[in-house]
Amino acid sequence: MDKDRIKGSANQIVGGVKRATGKLVGDTKLEAEGQAQKATGAVQSAVGGMKDAIRETFVKK
């Protein structure tokens, strides 16, 4: 598993917690930061997935 997938998953989790906390306490800035971090994590995880797929393709051949 690529390190970007791990970091991306972590960012998604932390972003989700920030977003939920911001929503709970009415802090729109924290909620927006959480949403942005969650989106960044999703992209980062996708990049890691592509790296894994490329590695598997070339290692199998």
PDB file of N, CA, C and O in Angstrom:
ATOM      1  N   MET A   1       0.850  -1.176   0.000  1.00  0.00           N
ATOM      2  CA  MET A   1       0.000   0.000   0.000  1.00  0.00           C
ATOM      3  C   MET A   1       0.893   1.236   0.000  1.00  0.00           C
ATOM      4  O   MET A   1       1.832   1.351   0.780  1.00  0.00           O
ATOM      5  N   ASP A   2       0.563   2.168  -0.853  1.00  0.00           N
ATOM      6  CA  ASP A   2       1.343   3.388  -0.994  1.00  0.00           C
ATOM      7  C   ASP A   2       1.128   4.316   0.202  1.00  0.00           C
ATOM      8  O   ASP A   2       0.027   4.371   0.765  1.00  0.00           O
ATOM      9  N   LYS A   3       2.174   5.044   0.557  1.00  0.00           N
ATOM     10  CA  LYS A   3       2.083   5.941   1.716  1.00  0.00           C
ATOM     11  C   LYS A   3       1.067   7.060   1.489  1.00  0.00           C
ATOM     12  O   LYS A   3       0.478   7.567   2.431  1.00  0.00           O
ATOM     13  N   ASP A   4       0.830   7.441   0.220  1.00  0.00           N
ATOM     14  CA  ASP A   4      -0.179   8.463  -0.055  1.00  0.00           C
ATOM     15  C   ASP A   4      -1.581   7.978   0.299  1.00  0.00           C
ATOM     16  O   ASP A   4      -2.419   8.762   0.737  1.00  0.00           O
ATOM     17  N   ARG A   5      -1.835   6.687   0.112  1.00  0.00           N
ATOM     18  CA  ARG A   5      -3.146   6.151   0.480  1.00  0.00           C
ATOM     19  C   ARG A   5      -3.351   6.222   1.982  1.00  0.00           C
ATOM     20  O   ARG A   5      -4.434   6.541   2.467  1.00  0.00           O
ATOM     21  N   ILE A   6      -2.303   5.938   2.734  1.00  0.00           N
ATOM     22  CA  ILE A   6      -2.389   5.972   4.196  1.00  0.00           C
ATOM     23  C   ILE A   6      -2.590   7.406   4.680  1.00  0.00           C
ATOM     24  O   ILE A   6      -3.478   7.688   5.495  1.00  0.00           O
ATOM     25  N   LYS A   7      -1.773   8.321   4.160  1.00  0.00           N
ATOM     26  CA  LYS A   7      -1.900   9.731   4.555  1.00  0.00           C
ATOM     27  C   LYS A   7      -3.251  10.296   4.125  1.00  0.00           C
ATOM     28  O   LYS A   7      -3.867  11.088   4.838  1.00  0.00           O
ATOM     29  N   GLY A   8      -3.699   9.888   2.940  1.00  0.00           N
ATOM     30  CA  GLY A   8      -4.993  10.357   2.453  1.00  0.00           C
ATOM     31  C   GLY A   8      -6.136   9.892   3.337  1.00  0.00           C
ATOM     32  O   GLY A   8      -7.049  10.660   3.638  1.00  0.00           O
ATOM     33  N   SER A   9      -6.083   8.654   3.740  1.00  0.00           N
ATOM     34  CA  SER A   9      -7.122   8.122   4.632  1.00  0.00           C
ATOM     35  C   SER A   9      -7.115   8.856   5.965  1.00  0.00           C
ATOM     36  O   SER A   9      -8.179   9.179   6.516  1.00  0.00           O
ATOM     37  N   ALA A  10      -5.925   9.130   6.474  1.00  0.00           N
ATOM     38  CA  ALA A  10      -5.813   9.865   7.736  1.00  0.00           C
ATOM     39  C   ALA A  10      -6.400  11.271   7.587  1.00  0.00           C
ATOM     40  O   ALA A  10      -7.130  11.745   8.472  1.00  0.00           O
ATOM     41  N   ASN A  11      -6.101  11.927   6.476  1.00  0.00           N
ATOM     42  CA  ASN A  11      -6.641  13.270   6.244  1.00  0.00           C
ATOM     43  C   ASN A  11      -8.157  13.249   6.119  1.00  0.00           C
ATOM     44  O   ASN A  11      -8.828  14.168   6.588  1.00  0.00           O
ATOM     45  N   GLN A  12      -8.694  12.216   5.509  1.00  0.00           N
ATOM     46  CA  GLN A  12     -10.145  12.107   5.399  1.00  0.00           C
ATOM     47  C   GLN A  12     -10.789  11.960   6.773  1.00  0.00           C
ATOM     48  O   GLN A  12     -11.809  12.587   7.053  1.00  0.00           O
ATOM     49  N   ILE A  13     -10.181  11.159   7.624  1.00  0.00           N
ATOM     50  CA  ILE A  13     -10.727  10.953   8.968  1.00  0.00           C
ATOM     51  C   ILE A  13     -10.655  12.235   9.780  1.00  0.00           C
ATOM     52  O   ILE A  13     -11.649  12.666  10.381  1.00  0.00           O
ATOM     53  N   VAL A  14      -9.490  12.861   9.799  1.00  0.00           N
ATOM     54  CA  VAL A  14      -9.317  14.103  10.572  1.00  0.00           C
ATOM     55  C   VAL A  14     -10.230  15.195  10.026  1.00  0.00           C
ATOM     56  O   VAL A  14     -10.849  15.943  10.785  1.00  0.00           O
ATOM     57  N   GLY A  15     -10.319  15.274   8.701  1.00  0.00           N
ATOM     58  CA  GLY A  15     -11.202  16.269   8.093  1.00  0.00           C
ATOM     59  C   GLY A  15     -12.657  16.045   8.467  1.00  0.00           C
ATOM     60  O   GLY A  15     -13.389  17.003   8.736  1.00  0.00           O
ATOM     61  N   GLY A  16     -13.070  14.794   8.502  1.00  0.00           N
ATOM     62  CA  GLY A  16     -14.442  14.483   8.899  1.00  0.00           C
ATOM     63  C   GLY A  16     -14.727  14.869  10.337  1.00  0.00           C
ATOM     64  O   GLY A  16     -15.810  15.392  10.651  1.00  0.00           O
ATOM     65  N   VAL A  17     -13.747  14.627  11.197  1.00  0.00           N
ATOM     66  CA  VAL A  17     -13.909  15.001  12.613  1.00  0.00           C
ATOM     67  C   VAL A  17     -13.980  16.522  12.748  1.00  0.00           C
ATOM     68  O   VAL A  17     -14.837  17.049  13.473  1.00  0.00           O
ATOM     69  N   LYS A  18     -13.110  17.232  12.041  1.00  0.00           N
ATOM     70  CA  LYS A  18     -13.131  18.703  12.088  1.00  0.00           C
ATOM     71  C   LYS A  18     -14.470  19.242  11.588  1.00  0.00           C
ATOM     72  O   LYS A  18     -15.043  20.148  12.178  1.00  0.00           O
ATOM     73  N   ARG A  19     -14.924  18.674  10.480  1.00  0.00           N
ATOM     74  CA  ARG A  19     -16.187  19.129   9.893  1.00  0.00           C
ATOM     75  C   ARG A  19     -17.340  18.902  10.866  1.00  0.00           C
ATOM     76  O   ARG A  19     -18.161  19.795  11.090  1.00  0.00           O
ATOM     77  N   ALA A  20     -17.405  17.716  11.454  1.00  0.00           N
ATOM     78  CA  ALA A  20     -18.476  17.402  12.398  1.00  0.00           C
ATOM     79  C   ALA A  20     -18.401  18.290  13.632  1.00  0.00           C
ATOM     80  O   ALA A  20     -19.427  18.778  14.122  1.00  0.00           O
ATOM     81  N   THR A  21     -17.185  18.514  14.120  1.00  0.00           N
ATOM     82  CA  THR A  21     -17.010  19.372  15.299  1.00  0.00           C
ATOM     83  C   THR A  21     -17.434  20.799  14.983  1.00  0.00           C
ATOM     84  O   THR A  21     -18.134  21.437  15.775  1.00  0.00           O
ATOM     85  N   GLY A  22     -17.007  21.293  13.826  1.00  0.00           N
ATOM     86  CA  GLY A  22     -17.393  22.645  13.421  1.00  0.00           C
ATOM     87  C   GLY A  22     -18.899  22.788  13.298  1.00  0.00           C
ATOM     88  O   GLY A  22     -19.485  23.801  13.709  1.00  0.00           O
ATOM     89  N   LYS A  23     -19.530  21.781  12.727  1.00  0.00           N
ATOM     90  CA  LYS A  23     -20.984  21.806  12.573  1.00  0.00           C
ATOM     91  C   LYS A  23     -21.670  21.772  13.940  1.00  0.00           C
ATOM     92  O   LYS A  23     -22.651  22.476  14.167  1.00  0.00           O
ATOM     93  N   LEU A  24     -21.132  20.961  14.842  1.00  0.00           N
ATOM     94  CA  LEU A  24     -21.718  20.802  16.175  1.00  0.00           C
ATOM     95  C   LEU A  24     -21.647  22.092  16.986  1.00  0.00           C
ATOM     96  O   LEU A  24     -22.613  22.458  17.653  1.00  0.00           O
ATOM     97  N   VAL A  25     -20.510  22.771  16.921  1.00  0.00           N
ATOM     98  CA  VAL A  25     -20.342  23.984  17.730  1.00  0.00           C
ATOM     99  C   VAL A  25     -20.683  25.260  16.966  1.00  0.00           C
ATOM    100  O   VAL A  25     -20.600  26.357  17.518  1.00  0.00           O
ATOM    101  N   GLY A  26     -21.060  25.117  15.705  1.00  0.00           N
ATOM    102  CA  GLY A  26     -21.448  26.291  14.925  1.00  0.00           C
ATOM    103  C   GLY A  26     -20.286  27.098  14.396  1.00  0.00           C
ATOM    104  O   GLY A  26     -20.433  28.280  14.100  1.00  0.00           O
ATOM    105  N   ASP A  27     -19.128  26.476  14.268  1.00  0.00           N
ATOM    106  CA  ASP A  27     -17.930  27.147  13.758  1.00  0.00           C
ATOM    107  C   ASP A  27     -17.800  26.846  12.265  1.00  0.00           C
ATOM    108  O   ASP A  27     -17.302  25.796  11.865  1.00  0.00           O
ATOM    109  N   THR A  28     -18.257  27.773  11.440  1.00  0.00           N
ATOM    110  CA  THR A  28     -18.258  27.535   9.996  1.00  0.00           C
ATOM    111  C   THR A  28     -16.843  27.447   9.424  1.00  0.00           C
ATOM    112  O   THR A  28     -16.620  26.727   8.456  1.00  0.00           O
ATOM    113  N   LYS A  29     -15.906  28.176  10.024  1.00  0.00           N
ATOM    114  CA  LYS A  29     -14.521  28.121   9.548  1.00  0.00           C
ATOM    115  C   LYS A  29     -13.939  26.721   9.770  1.00  0.00           C
ATOM    116  O   LYS A  29     -13.317  26.149   8.872  1.00  0.00           O
ATOM    117  N   LEU A  30     -14.134  26.165  10.943  1.00  0.00           N
ATOM    118  CA  LEU A  30     -13.641  24.823  11.251  1.00  0.00           C
ATOM    119  C   LEU A  30     -14.337  23.785  10.365  1.00  0.00           C
ATOM    120  O   LEU A  30     -13.700  22.852   9.871  1.00  0.00           O
ATOM    121  N   GLU A  31     -15.611  23.987  10.137  1.00  0.00           N
ATOM    122  CA  GLU A  31     -16.365  23.074   9.277  1.00  0.00           C
ATOM    123  C   GLU A  31     -15.806  23.099   7.848  1.00  0.00           C
ATOM    124  O   GLU A  31     -15.621  22.057   7.222  1.00  0.00           O
ATOM    125  N   ALA A  32     -15.503  24.294   7.344  1.00  0.00           N
ATOM    126  CA  ALA A  32     -14.950  24.430   5.994  1.00  0.00           C
ATOM    127  C   ALA A  32     -13.546  23.837   5.909  1.00  0.00           C
ATOM    128  O   ALA A  32     -13.189  23.185   4.917  1.00  0.00           O
ATOM    129  N   GLU A  33     -12.746  24.066   6.944  1.00  0.00           N
ATOM    130  CA  GLU A  33     -11.394  23.478   6.983  1.00  0.00           C
ATOM    131  C   GLU A  33     -11.481  21.958   6.950  1.00  0.00           C
ATOM    132  O   GLU A  33     -10.694  21.298   6.261  1.00  0.00           O
ATOM    133  N   GLY A  34     -12.414  21.416   7.696  1.00  0.00           N
ATOM    134  CA  GLY A  34     -12.595  19.970   7.722  1.00  0.00           C
ATOM    135  C   GLY A  34     -13.004  19.421   6.372  1.00  0.00           C
ATOM    136  O   GLY A  34     -12.496  18.399   5.921  1.00  0.00           O
ATOM    137  N   GLN A  35     -13.908  20.116   5.721  1.00  0.00           N
ATOM    138  CA  GLN A  35     -14.359  19.680   4.403  1.00  0.00           C
ATOM    139  C   GLN A  35     -13.200  19.725   3.405  1.00  0.00           C
ATOM    140  O   GLN A  35     -13.026  18.804   2.601  1.00  0.00           O
ATOM    141  N   ALA A  36     -12.397  20.778   3.469  1.00  0.00           N
ATOM    142  CA  ALA A  36     -11.249  20.902   2.565  1.00  0.00           C
ATOM    143  C   ALA A  36     -10.224  19.805   2.836  1.00  0.00           C
ATOM    144  O   ALA A  36      -9.676  19.202   1.898  1.00  0.00           O
ATOM    145  N   GLN A  37      -9.954  19.524   4.101  1.00  0.00           N
ATOM    146  CA  GLN A  37      -8.989  18.483   4.447  1.00  0.00           C
ATOM    147  C   GLN A  37      -9.497  17.110   4.019  1.00  0.00           C
ATOM    148  O   GLN A  37      -8.729  16.275   3.539  1.00  0.00           O
ATOM    149  N   LYS A  38     -10.786  16.896   4.152  1.00  0.00           N
ATOM    150  CA  LYS A  38     -11.379  15.632   3.738  1.00  0.00           C
ATOM    151  C   LYS A  38     -11.249  15.452   2.220  1.00  0.00           C
ATOM    152  O   LYS A  38     -10.914  14.371   1.740  1.00  0.00           O
ATOM    153  N   ALA A  39     -11.488  16.514   1.474  1.00  0.00           N
ATOM    154  CA  ALA A  39     -11.359  16.459   0.014  1.00  0.00           C
ATOM    155  C   ALA A  39      -9.907  16.236  -0.400  1.00  0.00           C
ATOM    156  O   ALA A  39      -9.621  15.444  -1.311  1.00  0.00           O
ATOM    157  N   THR A  40      -8.992  16.903   0.284  1.00  0.00           N
ATOM    158  CA  THR A  40      -7.567  16.715   0.011  1.00  0.00           C
ATOM    159  C   THR A  40      -7.174  15.266   0.266  1.00  0.00           C
ATOM    160  O   THR A  40      -6.440  14.663  -0.516  1.00  0.00           O
ATOM    161  N   GLY A  41      -7.670  14.711   1.334  1.00  0.00           N
ATOM    162  CA  GLY A  41      -7.386  13.314   1.657  1.00  0.00           C
ATOM    163  C   GLY A  41      -7.920  12.358   0.612  1.00  0.00           C
ATOM    164  O   GLY A  41      -7.269  11.367   0.271  1.00  0.00           O
ATOM    165  N   ALA A  42      -9.088  12.661   0.071  1.00  0.00           N
ATOM    166  CA  ALA A  42      -9.668  11.801  -0.970  1.00  0.00           C
ATOM    167  C   ALA A  42      -8.796  11.809  -2.224  1.00  0.00           C
ATOM    168  O   ALA A  42      -8.543  10.757  -2.821  1.00  0.00           O
ATOM    169  N   VAL A  43      -8.320  12.989  -2.599  1.00  0.00           N
ATOM    170  CA  VAL A  43      -7.446  13.092  -3.773  1.00  0.00           C
ATOM    171  C   VAL A  43      -6.130  12.372  -3.508  1.00  0.00           C
ATOM    172  O   VAL A  43      -5.636  11.623  -4.355  1.00  0.00           O
ATOM    173  N   GLN A  44      -5.572  12.595  -2.342  1.00  0.00           N
ATOM    174  CA  GLN A  44      -4.306  11.970  -1.974  1.00  0.00           C
ATOM    175  C   GLN A  44      -4.432  10.447  -1.973  1.00  0.00           C
ATOM    176  O   GLN A  44      -3.556   9.732  -2.463  1.00  0.00           O
ATOM    177  N   SER A  45      -5.534   9.944  -1.470  1.00  0.00           N
ATOM    178  CA  SER A  45      -5.773   8.512  -1.451  1.00  0.00           C
ATOM    179  C   SER A  45      -5.918   7.958  -2.868  1.00  0.00           C
ATOM    180  O   SER A  45      -5.411   6.871  -3.180  1.00  0.00           O
ATOM    181  N   ALA A  46      -6.588   8.706  -3.728  1.00  0.00           N
ATOM    182  CA  ALA A  46      -6.743   8.277  -5.121  1.00  0.00           C
ATOM    183  C   ALA A  46      -5.397   8.222  -5.837  1.00  0.00           C
ATOM    184  O   ALA A  46      -5.132   7.296  -6.610  1.00  0.00           O
ATOM    185  N   VAL A  47      -4.538   9.195  -5.582  1.00  0.00           N
ATOM    186  CA  VAL A  47      -3.202   9.203  -6.178  1.00  0.00           C
ATOM    187  C   VAL A  47      -2.419   7.978  -5.713  1.00  0.00           C
ATOM    188  O   VAL A  47      -1.762   7.303  -6.513  1.00  0.00           O
ATOM    189  N   GLY A  48      -2.512   7.671  -4.442  1.00  0.00           N
ATOM    190  CA  GLY A  48      -1.848   6.481  -3.912  1.00  0.00           C
ATOM    191  C   GLY A  48      -2.372   5.212  -4.550  1.00  0.00           C
ATOM    192  O   GLY A  48      -1.615   4.283  -4.850  1.00  0.00           O
ATOM    193  N   GLY A  49      -3.671   5.165  -4.790  1.00  0.00           N
ATOM    194  CA  GLY A  49      -4.268   4.007  -5.448  1.00  0.00           C
ATOM    195  C   GLY A  49      -3.752   3.847  -6.872  1.00  0.00           C
ATOM    196  O   GLY A  49      -3.494   2.725  -7.327  1.00  0.00           O
ATOM    197  N   MET A  50      -3.598   4.966  -7.579  1.00  0.00           N
ATOM    198  CA  MET A  50      -3.063   4.903  -8.937  1.00  0.00           C
ATOM    199  C   MET A  50      -1.613   4.425  -8.930  1.00  0.00           C
ATOM    200  O   MET A  50      -1.205   3.636  -9.781  1.00  0.00           O
ATOM    201  N   LYS A  51      -0.854   4.909  -7.951  1.00  0.00           N
ATOM    202  CA  LYS A  51       0.544   4.460  -7.838  1.00  0.00           C
ATOM    203  C   LYS A  51       0.610   2.955  -7.602  1.00  0.00           C
ATOM    204  O   LYS A  51       1.431   2.262  -8.200  1.00  0.00           O
ATOM    205  N   ASP A  52      -0.264   2.466  -6.731  1.00  0.00           N
ATOM    206  CA  ASP A  52      -0.309   1.024  -6.467  1.00  0.00           C
ATOM    207  C   ASP A  52      -0.655   0.243  -7.726  1.00  0.00           C
ATOM    208  O   ASP A  52      -0.059  -0.790  -8.018  1.00  0.00           O
ATOM    209  N   ALA A  53      -1.633   0.743  -8.469  1.00  0.00           N
ATOM    210  CA  ALA A  53      -2.053   0.058  -9.692  1.00  0.00           C
ATOM    211  C   ALA A  53      -0.925   0.029 -10.716  1.00  0.00           C
ATOM    212  O   ALA A  53      -0.697  -0.996 -11.376  1.00  0.00           O
ATOM    213  N   ILE A  54      -0.205   1.117 -10.832  1.00  0.00           N
ATOM    214  CA  ILE A  54       0.924   1.176 -11.777  1.00  0.00           C
ATOM    215  C   ILE A  54       2.014   0.205 -11.350  1.00  0.00           C
ATOM    216  O   ILE A  54       2.559  -0.530 -12.179  1.00  0.00           O
ATOM    217  N   ARG A  55       2.313   0.190 -10.056  1.00  0.00           N
ATOM    218  CA  ARG A  55       3.332  -0.747  -9.564  1.00  0.00           C
ATOM    219  C   ARG A  55       2.943  -2.192  -9.848  1.00  0.00           C
ATOM    220  O   ARG A  55       3.761  -2.983 -10.297  1.00  0.00           O
ATOM    221  N   GLU A  56       1.694  -2.530  -9.576  1.00  0.00           N
ATOM    222  CA  GLU A  56       1.219  -3.898  -9.803  1.00  0.00           C
ATOM    223  C   GLU A  56       1.301  -4.268 -11.277  1.00  0.00           C
ATOM    224  O   GLU A  56       1.653  -5.400 -11.621  1.00  0.00           O
ATOM    225  N   THR A  57       0.985  -3.321 -12.148  1.00  0.00           N
ATOM    226  CA  THR A  57       1.016  -3.576 -13.581  1.00  0.00           C
ATOM    227  C   THR A  57       2.434  -3.912 -14.042  1.00  0.00           C
ATOM    228  O   THR A  57       2.645  -4.855 -14.800  1.00  0.00           O
ATOM    229  N   PHE A  58       3.399  -3.147 -13.577  1.00  0.00           N
ATOM    230  CA  PHE A  58       4.771  -3.346 -14.022  1.00  0.00           C
ATOM    231  C   PHE A  58       5.478  -4.486 -13.294  1.00  0.00           C
ATOM    232  O   PHE A  58       6.363  -5.109 -13.846  1.00  0.00           O
ATOM    233  N   VAL A  59       5.088  -4.772 -12.086  1.00  0.00           N
ATOM    234  CA  VAL A  59       5.705  -5.854 -11.334  1.00  0.00           C
ATOM    235  C   VAL A  59       5.234  -7.197 -11.857  1.00  0.00           C
ATOM    236  O   VAL A  59       6.002  -8.160 -11.939  1.00  0.00           O
ATOM    237  N   LYS A  60       3.970  -7.286 -12.264  1.00  0.00           N
ATOM    238  CA  LYS A  60       3.415  -8.542 -12.766  1.00  0.00           C
ATOM    239  C   LYS A  60       3.996  -8.939 -14.109  1.00  0.00           C
ATOM    240  O   LYS A  60       4.009 -10.092 -14.462  1.00  0.00           O
ATOM    241  N   LYS A  61       4.459  -7.983 -14.885  1.00  0.00           N
ATOM    242  CA  LYS A  61       4.968  -8.282 -16.233  1.00  0.00           C
ATOM    243  C   LYS A  61       6.383  -8.646 -16.185  1.00  0.00           C
ATOM    244  O   LYS A  61       7.252  -8.905 -15.840  1.00  0.00           O
TER     245      LYS A  61
END
